[in-house]
PDB file of C-alpha atoms in Angstrom:
ATOM      1  CA  UNK A  40       6.504 -15.876  11.768  1.00  0.00           C
ATOM      2  CA  UNK A  41       7.252 -18.568   9.433  1.00  0.00           C
ATOM      3  CA  UNK A  42      10.113 -17.920   6.462  1.00  0.00           C
ATOM      4  CA  UNK A  43       9.547 -20.384   3.761  1.00  0.00           C
ATOM      5  CA  UNK A  44      13.107 -19.583   2.056  1.00  0.00           C
ATOM      6  CA  UNK A  45      16.384 -17.770   3.343  1.00  0.00           C
ATOM      7  CA  UNK A  46      16.279 -14.906   1.211  1.00  0.00           C
ATOM      8  CA  UNK A  47      13.036 -13.951   4.197  1.00  0.00           C
ATOM      9  CA  UNK A  48      15.490 -14.166   6.288  1.00  0.00           C
ATOM     10  CA  UNK A  49      18.783 -12.084   5.642  1.00  0.00           C
ATOM     11  CA  UNK A  50      16.082  -9.445   3.937  1.00  0.00           C
ATOM     12  CA  UNK A  51      15.455  -8.009  -0.052  1.00  0.00           C
ATOM     13  CA  UNK A  52      18.540  -7.070  -2.605  1.00  0.00           C
ATOM     14  CA  UNK A  53      18.867  -2.900  -1.673  1.00  0.00           C
ATOM     15  CA  UNK A  54      19.572   0.167  -0.434  1.00  0.00           C
ATOM     16  CA  UNK A  55      21.251  -0.081   2.777  1.00  0.00           C
ATOM     17  CA  UNK A  56      21.029   0.005   5.853  1.00  0.00           C
ATOM     18  CA  UNK A  57      17.467  -2.228   7.109  1.00  0.00           C
ATOM     19  CA  UNK A  58      15.213  -4.106   5.663  1.00  0.00           C
ATOM     20  CA  UNK A  59      12.868  -3.985   8.928  1.00  0.00           C
ATOM     21  CA  UNK A  60      14.355   0.313   8.961  1.00  0.00           C
ATOM     22  CA  UNK A  61      14.910   0.864   4.754  1.00  0.00           C
ATOM     23  CA  UNK A  62      13.852  -1.221   1.764  1.00  0.00           C
ATOM     24  CA  UNK A  63      10.430  -2.537   4.273  1.00  0.00           C
ATOM     25  CA  UNK A  64       9.590   1.012   4.269  1.00  0.00           C
ATOM     26  CA  UNK A  65      10.656   1.551  -0.316  1.00  0.00           C
ATOM     27  CA  UNK A  66       7.633  -0.952  -0.148  1.00  0.00           C
ATOM     28  CA  UNK A  67       5.233   1.021   1.929  1.00  0.00           C
ATOM     29  CA  UNK A  68       6.213   3.302  -0.297  1.00  0.00           C
ATOM     30  CA  UNK A  69       5.507   1.989  -3.122  1.00  0.00           C
ATOM     31  CA  UNK A  70       1.774   0.597  -2.354  1.00  0.00           C
ATOM     32  CA  UNK A  71       1.057   4.091  -1.318  1.00  0.00           C
ATOM     33  CA  UNK A  72       2.267   4.963  -4.723  1.00  0.00           C
ATOM     34  CA  UNK A  73       0.609   2.408  -6.667  1.00  0.00           C
ATOM     35  CA  UNK A  74      -3.254   2.798  -4.707  1.00  0.00           C
ATOM     36  CA  UNK A  75      -2.552   6.254  -5.454  1.00  0.00           C
ATOM     37  CA  UNK A  76      -2.358   5.420  -9.258  1.00  0.00           C
ATOM     38  CA  UNK A  77       0.047   8.675 -10.260  1.00  0.00           C
ATOM     39  CA  UNK A  78       2.912  11.446  -8.226  1.00  0.00           C
ATOM     40  CA  UNK A  79       0.810  13.127  -5.447  1.00  0.00           C
ATOM     41  CA  UNK A  80       0.867  17.339  -5.130  1.00  0.00           C
ATOM     42  CA  UNK A  81       1.583  16.319  -1.504  1.00  0.00           C
ATOM     43  CA  UNK A  82       3.606  13.494   0.997  1.00  0.00           C
ATOM     44  CA  UNK A  83       2.780  13.069   4.331  1.00  0.00           C
ATOM     45  CA  UNK A  84       4.272  10.626   6.350  1.00  0.00           C
ATOM     46  CA  UNK A  85       3.768   9.791   9.838  1.00  0.00           C
ATOM     47  CA  UNK A  86       6.869   7.981  11.364  1.00  0.00           C
ATOM     48  CA  UNK A  87       6.062   6.298  15.012  1.00  0.00           C
ATOM     49  CA  UNK A  88       7.226   4.656  17.485  1.00  0.00           C
ATOM     50  CA  UNK A  89      11.064   2.725  17.072  1.00  0.00           C
ATOM     51  CA  UNK A  90      10.621   4.356  12.977  1.00  0.00           C
ATOM     52  CA  UNK A  91      10.307   8.125  14.789  1.00  0.00           C
ATOM     53  CA  UNK A  92      13.558   7.444  16.551  1.00  0.00           C
ATOM     54  CA  UNK A  93      15.913   6.118  13.762  1.00  0.00           C
ATOM     55  CA  UNK A  94      14.011   7.109  10.472  1.00  0.00           C
ATOM     56  CA  UNK A  95      17.235  10.002   9.646  1.00  0.00           C
ATOM     57  CA  UNK A  96      19.893   7.619  10.745  1.00  0.00           C
ATOM     58  CA  UNK A  97      18.896   5.029   9.172  1.00  0.00           C
ATOM     59  CA  UNK A  98      17.340   6.218   5.643  1.00  0.00           C
ATOM     60  CA  UNK A  99      13.411   5.743   6.226  1.00  0.00           C
ATOM     61  CA  UNK A 100      12.975   8.710   5.366  1.00  0.00           C
ATOM     62  CA  UNK A 101      14.492   8.031   1.665  1.00  0.00           C
ATOM     63  CA  UNK A 102      13.352   4.762   1.313  1.00  0.00           C
ATOM     64  CA  UNK A 103       9.116   6.072   1.805  1.00  0.00           C
ATOM     65  CA  UNK A 104      10.385   9.223  -0.734  1.00  0.00           C
ATOM     66  CA  UNK A 105      11.915   6.595  -3.005  1.00  0.00           C
ATOM     67  CA  UNK A 106       8.338   4.446  -2.609  1.00  0.00           C
ATOM     68  CA  UNK A 107       6.504   7.235  -2.997  1.00  0.00           C
ATOM     69  CA  UNK A 108       7.883   7.937  -6.963  1.00  0.00           C
ATOM     70  CA  UNK A 109       7.911   4.099  -7.538  1.00  0.00           C
ATOM     71  CA  UNK A 110      11.905   3.116  -6.803  1.00  0.00           C
ATOM     72  CA  UNK A 111      12.608  -0.700  -6.191  1.00  0.00           C
ATOM     73  CA  UNK A 112      13.914  -1.211  -2.710  1.00  0.00           C
ATOM     74  CA  UNK A 113      17.278  -1.411  -4.654  1.00  0.00           C
ATOM     75  CA  UNK A 114      16.709   1.516  -6.735  1.00  0.00           C
ATOM     76  CA  UNK A 115      20.117   3.816  -6.153  1.00  0.00           C
ATOM     77  CA  UNK A 116      18.159   6.574  -7.040  1.00  0.00           C
ATOM     78  CA  UNK A 117      16.716   5.944  -3.420  1.00  0.00           C
ATOM     79  CA  UNK A 118      18.993   7.429  -2.115  1.00  0.00           C
ATOM     80  CA  UNK A 119      19.067  11.250  -3.418  1.00  0.00           C
ATOM     81  CA  UNK A 120      14.855  11.056  -2.898  1.00  0.00           C
ATOM     82  CA  UNK A 121      14.598  14.140  -2.268  1.00  0.00           C
ATOM     83  CA  UNK A 122      15.876  16.150  -4.761  1.00  0.00           C
ATOM     84  CA  UNK A 123      13.868  13.783  -7.282  1.00  0.00           C
ATOM     85  CA  UNK A 124      10.903  14.566  -5.493  1.00  0.00           C
ATOM     86  CA  UNK A 125      11.558  17.716  -5.813  1.00  0.00           C
ATOM     87  CA  UNK A 126      11.925  17.340  -9.949  1.00  0.00           C
ATOM     88  CA  UNK A 127       8.697  16.000  -9.759  1.00  0.00           C
ATOM     89  CA  UNK A 128       6.817  19.260  -7.715  1.00  0.00           C
ATOM     90  CA  UNK A 129       6.484  15.986  -4.905  1.00  0.00           C
ATOM     91  CA  UNK A 130       5.467  18.392  -1.908  1.00  0.00           C
ATOM     92  CA  UNK A 131       7.289  16.214   1.362  1.00  0.00           C
ATOM     93  CA  UNK A 132       6.566  16.607   4.683  1.00  0.00           C
ATOM     94  CA  UNK A 133       7.817  14.324   7.450  1.00  0.00           C
ATOM     95  CA  UNK A 134       6.219  13.864  11.225  1.00  0.00           C
ATOM     96  CA  UNK A 135       7.234  11.846  13.799  1.00  0.00           C
ATOM     97  CA  UNK A 136       4.658  11.445  15.782  1.00  0.00           C
ATOM     98  CA  UNK A 137       5.002  10.151  19.710  1.00  0.00           C
ATOM     99  CA  UNK A 138       1.619   7.533  19.702  1.00  0.00           C
ATOM    100  CA  UNK A 139       1.878   4.286  20.934  1.00  0.00           C
ATOM    101  CA  UNK A 140       1.707   1.669  18.264  1.00  0.00           C
ATOM    102  CA  UNK A 141       0.119  -1.934  17.715  1.00  0.00           C
ATOM    103  CA  UNK A 142       4.096  -2.512  16.011  1.00  0.00           C
ATOM    104  CA  UNK A 143       7.211  -0.383  16.177  1.00  0.00           C
ATOM    105  CA  UNK A 144       7.916   0.188  12.583  1.00  0.00           C
ATOM    106  CA  UNK A 145       4.381   1.954  11.512  1.00  0.00           C
ATOM    107  CA  UNK A 146       4.267   5.038   8.874  1.00  0.00           C
ATOM    108  CA  UNK A 147       0.751   6.814   9.001  1.00  0.00           C
ATOM    109  CA  UNK A 148       1.073   7.925   4.224  1.00  0.00           C
ATOM    110  CA  UNK A 149      -1.793  10.270   3.404  1.00  0.00           C
ATOM    111  CA  UNK A 150      -1.237  11.571  -0.068  1.00  0.00           C
ATOM    112  CA  UNK A 151      -3.138  14.512  -1.798  1.00  0.00           C
ATOM    113  CA  UNK A 152      -3.244  15.915  -5.544  1.00  0.00           C
ATOM    114  CA  UNK A 153      -6.640  18.167  -6.242  1.00  0.00           C
ATOM    115  CA  UNK A 154      -9.829  16.306  -5.026  1.00  0.00           C
ATOM    116  CA  UNK A 155      -7.730  12.823  -4.925  1.00  0.00           C
ATOM    117  CA  UNK A 156      -6.910  11.974  -1.461  1.00  0.00           C
ATOM    118  CA  UNK A 157      -5.458   8.683  -0.484  1.00  0.00           C
ATOM    119  CA  UNK A 158      -4.365   7.302   3.654  1.00  0.00           C
ATOM    120  CA  UNK A 159      -2.971   4.525   3.936  1.00  0.00           C
ATOM    121  CA  UNK A 160      -0.934   2.698   6.654  1.00  0.00           C
ATOM    122  CA  UNK A 161       1.870   0.264   7.099  1.00  0.00           C
ATOM    123  CA  UNK A 162       4.198  -2.168   8.996  1.00  0.00           C
ATOM    124  CA  UNK A 163       7.810  -2.964   8.231  1.00  0.00           C
ATOM    125  CA  UNK A 164       7.545  -6.378   9.729  1.00  0.00           C
ATOM    126  CA  UNK A 165      11.009  -7.990   9.120  1.00  0.00           C
ATOM    127  CA  UNK A 166      12.728  -9.240   5.669  1.00  0.00           C
ATOM    128  CA  UNK A 167      12.072  -6.548   3.806  1.00  0.00           C
ATOM    129  CA  UNK A 168       8.360  -7.811   4.696  1.00  0.00           C
ATOM    130  CA  UNK A 169       5.360  -5.100   4.547  1.00  0.00           C
ATOM    131  CA  UNK A 170       1.893  -5.177   5.868  1.00  0.00           C
ATOM    132  CA  UNK A 171      -0.868  -2.254   4.840  1.00  0.00           C
ATOM    133  CA  UNK A 172      -3.323  -2.380   7.603  1.00  0.00           C
ATOM    134  CA  UNK A 173      -5.467   0.532   7.101  1.00  0.00           C
ATOM    135  CA  UNK A 174      -6.411   2.667   3.865  1.00  0.00           C
ATOM    136  CA  UNK A 175      -8.499   5.825   4.178  1.00  0.00           C
ATOM    137  CA  UNK A 176     -10.399   4.390   7.809  1.00  0.00           C
ATOM    138  CA  UNK A 177     -10.551   0.684   6.413  1.00  0.00           C
ATOM    139  CA  UNK A 178      -9.165  -1.997   8.104  1.00  0.00           C
ATOM    140  CA  UNK A 179      -7.565  -4.272   6.663  1.00  0.00           C
ATOM    141  CA  UNK A 180      -4.087  -6.592   6.216  1.00  0.00           C
ATOM    142  CA  UNK A 181      -3.096  -6.210   2.658  1.00  0.00           C
ATOM    143  CA  UNK A 182       0.853  -7.713   1.954  1.00  0.00           C
ATOM    144  CA  UNK A 183       2.006  -6.446  -0.785  1.00  0.00           C
ATOM    145  CA  UNK A 184       3.742  -8.972  -2.084  1.00  0.00           C
ATOM    146  CA  UNK A 185       1.332 -10.438  -4.567  1.00  0.00           C
ATOM    147  CA  UNK A 186      -1.530  -9.030  -6.815  1.00  0.00           C
ATOM    148  CA  UNK A 187      -4.165  -7.130  -5.479  1.00  0.00           C
ATOM    149  CA  UNK A 188      -7.119  -5.549  -5.991  1.00  0.00           C
ATOM    150  CA  UNK A 189      -9.269  -3.414  -3.745  1.00  0.00           C
ATOM    151  CA  UNK A 190     -12.419  -2.354  -4.873  1.00  0.00           C
ATOM    152  CA  UNK A 191     -14.392   0.750  -2.590  1.00  0.00           C
ATOM    153  CA  UNK A 192     -18.948  -0.830  -2.987  1.00  0.00           C
ATOM    154  CA  UNK A 193     -21.765  -0.187  -1.451  1.00  0.00           C
ATOM    155  CA  UNK A 194     -22.221  -3.043   1.887  1.00  0.00           C
ATOM    156  CA  UNK A 195     -25.693  -4.814  -0.233  1.00  0.00           C
ATOM    157  CA  UNK A 196     -26.686  -8.179  -1.164  1.00  0.00           C
ATOM    158  CA  UNK A 197     -24.633  -9.846  -3.963  1.00  0.00           C
ATOM    159  CA  UNK A 198     -22.002  -8.336  -4.027  1.00  0.00           C
ATOM    160  CA  UNK A 199     -19.795 -10.445  -2.634  1.00  0.00           C
ATOM    161  CA  UNK A 200     -20.692 -12.692  -5.152  1.00  0.00           C
ATOM    162  CA  UNK A 201     -20.559 -11.274  -8.013  1.00  0.00           C
ATOM    163  CA  UNK A 202     -16.844  -9.782  -8.077  1.00  0.00           C
ATOM    164  CA  UNK A 203     -16.070 -13.360  -6.541  1.00  0.00           C
ATOM    165  CA  UNK A 204     -18.140 -14.846 -10.347  1.00  0.00           C
ATOM    166  CA  UNK A 205     -16.017 -12.336 -12.660  1.00  0.00           C
ATOM    167  CA  UNK A 206     -12.764 -13.450 -11.027  1.00  0.00           C
ATOM    168  CA  UNK A 207     -13.517 -17.262 -11.806  1.00  0.00           C
ATOM    169  CA  UNK A 208     -14.289 -16.455 -15.218  1.00  0.00           C
ATOM    170  CA  UNK A 209     -11.311 -14.557 -15.565  1.00  0.00           C
ATOM    171  CA  UNK A 210      -9.087 -17.966 -14.031  1.00  0.00           C
ATOM    172  CA  UNK A 211      -7.337 -16.132 -11.343  1.00  0.00           C
ATOM    173  CA  UNK A 212      -6.634 -17.772  -8.043  1.00  0.00           C
ATOM    174  CA  UNK A 213      -7.599 -15.147  -5.042  1.00  0.00           C
ATOM    175  CA  UNK A 214      -5.063 -16.710  -2.619  1.00  0.00           C
ATOM    176  CA  UNK A 215      -6.587 -13.813   0.493  1.00  0.00           C
ATOM    177  CA  UNK A 216      -9.643 -11.879   1.139  1.00  0.00           C
ATOM    178  CA  UNK A 217     -11.367  -9.886   3.184  1.00  0.00           C
ATOM    179  CA  UNK A 218     -13.896  -7.227   4.064  1.00  0.00           C
ATOM    180  CA  UNK A 219     -14.022  -5.028   5.492  1.00  0.00           C
ATOM    181  CA  UNK A 220     -17.201  -1.654   5.957  1.00  0.00           C
ATOM    182  CA  UNK A 221     -17.015   1.219   8.702  1.00  0.00           C
ATOM    183  CA  UNK A 222     -21.079   1.158   9.158  1.00  0.00           C
ATOM    184  CA  UNK A 223     -23.548  -1.959   7.737  1.00  0.00           C
ATOM    185  CA  UNK A 224     -25.003  -0.623   4.539  1.00  0.00           C
ATOM    186  CA  UNK A 225     -22.380   2.149   4.162  1.00  0.00           C
ATOM    187  CA  UNK A 226     -19.377   1.990   2.405  1.00  0.00           C
ATOM    188  CA  UNK A 227     -17.174  -1.402   2.070  1.00  0.00           C
ATOM    189  CA  UNK A 228     -14.124  -2.120   1.012  1.00  0.00           C
ATOM    190  CA  UNK A 229     -12.924  -5.553  -0.671  1.00  0.00           C
ATOM    191  CA  UNK A 230      -8.704  -6.437  -0.471  1.00  0.00           C
ATOM    192  CA  UNK A 231      -8.347  -9.593  -2.950  1.00  0.00           C
ATOM    193  CA  UNK A 232      -5.219 -10.914  -2.853  1.00  0.00           C
ATOM    194  CA  UNK A 233      -5.617 -13.660  -6.822  1.00  0.00           C
ATOM    195  CA  UNK A 234      -1.994 -15.272  -7.957  1.00  0.00           C
ATOM    196  CA  UNK A 235      -2.256 -13.667 -11.252  1.00  0.00           C
ATOM    197  CA  UNK A 236      -0.676 -10.876 -12.814  1.00  0.00           C
ATOM    198  CA  UNK A 237      -4.517  -8.275 -13.084  1.00  0.00           C
ATOM    199  CA  UNK A 238      -4.660  -6.665 -16.216  1.00  0.00           C
ATOM    200  CA  UNK A 239      -6.853  -4.009 -17.458  1.00  0.00           C
ATOM    201  CA  UNK A 240     -10.072  -5.486 -18.749  1.00  0.00           C
ATOM    202  CA  UNK A 241     -10.668  -7.207 -16.018  1.00  0.00           C
ATOM    203  CA  UNK A 242     -10.644  -4.070 -13.523  1.00  0.00           C
ATOM    204  CA  UNK A 243     -13.201  -2.487 -16.278  1.00  0.00           C
ATOM    205  CA  UNK A 244     -15.590  -5.253 -16.099  1.00  0.00           C
ATOM    206  CA  UNK A 245     -15.594  -4.846 -11.787  1.00  0.00           C
ATOM    207  CA  UNK A 246     -15.940  -1.522 -11.882  1.00  0.00           C
ATOM    208  CA  UNK A 247     -19.728  -2.205 -13.999  1.00  0.00           C
ATOM    209  CA  UNK A 248     -20.871  -4.795 -11.556  1.00  0.00           C
ATOM    210  CA  UNK A 249     -24.102  -3.216  -9.521  1.00  0.00           C
ATOM    211  CA  UNK A 250     -23.026  -1.824  -6.869  1.00  0.00           C
ATOM    212  CA  UNK A 251     -18.885  -0.765  -7.059  1.00  0.00           C
ATOM    213  CA  UNK A 252     -18.230   2.607  -6.852  1.00  0.00           C
ATOM    214  CA  UNK A 253     -14.054   2.061  -7.209  1.00  0.00           C
ATOM    215  CA  UNK A 254     -12.013  -0.639  -8.265  1.00  0.00           C
ATOM    216  CA  UNK A 255      -7.827  -0.007  -7.983  1.00  0.00           C
ATOM    217  CA  UNK A 256      -4.923  -2.912  -7.945  1.00  0.00           C
ATOM    218  CA  UNK A 257      -1.553  -3.276  -6.970  1.00  0.00           C
ATOM    219  CA  UNK A 258       0.658  -5.515  -8.171  1.00  0.00           C
ATOM    220  CA  UNK A 259       3.853  -7.349  -7.002  1.00  0.00           C
TER     221      UNK A 259
END
């Protein structure tokens, strides 16, 4: 792994004790909350590998729940995240999994509210940094370090070009972009990390493009 600054090594400002097991976990939860866009009624958190073995001692559980409540990594309320989740009517269930996964610090978060569903897999790669590697069954790579747009769409000719052209119209520079699909011609997911914040007007324009089924965003 390459480090760009000393802060990549010493980690972020956070509620401790571990940048990977606490701050990283909080950021995974925060990305899930941003994509769900509201407090879920139920949150199922599945811990794998090292997370499953040490989440109580390292505060991984309260960190994820704090992230789901949209708390920053240094928010003092993380310590009482389960209490605040109860106040917010979010029913939290923790699961220790034995399955072998690619990365030891892996967490699957399933959120529900009514008919709304989100299923996200994130890994904490050290120094408070994370990667989202799966979303609702789609494989992806999302760092959570930059503003990002997620576009669910039908796998049709010209959709990617239309989205790219609209971003150029709004003068947004693409830092990373990838497309994942389950089957040819079916639903696909476009993940676009950009260098500027994304405003609501752009999201509305994206939603009006042909073959787009859903648009969401996360911010740095």
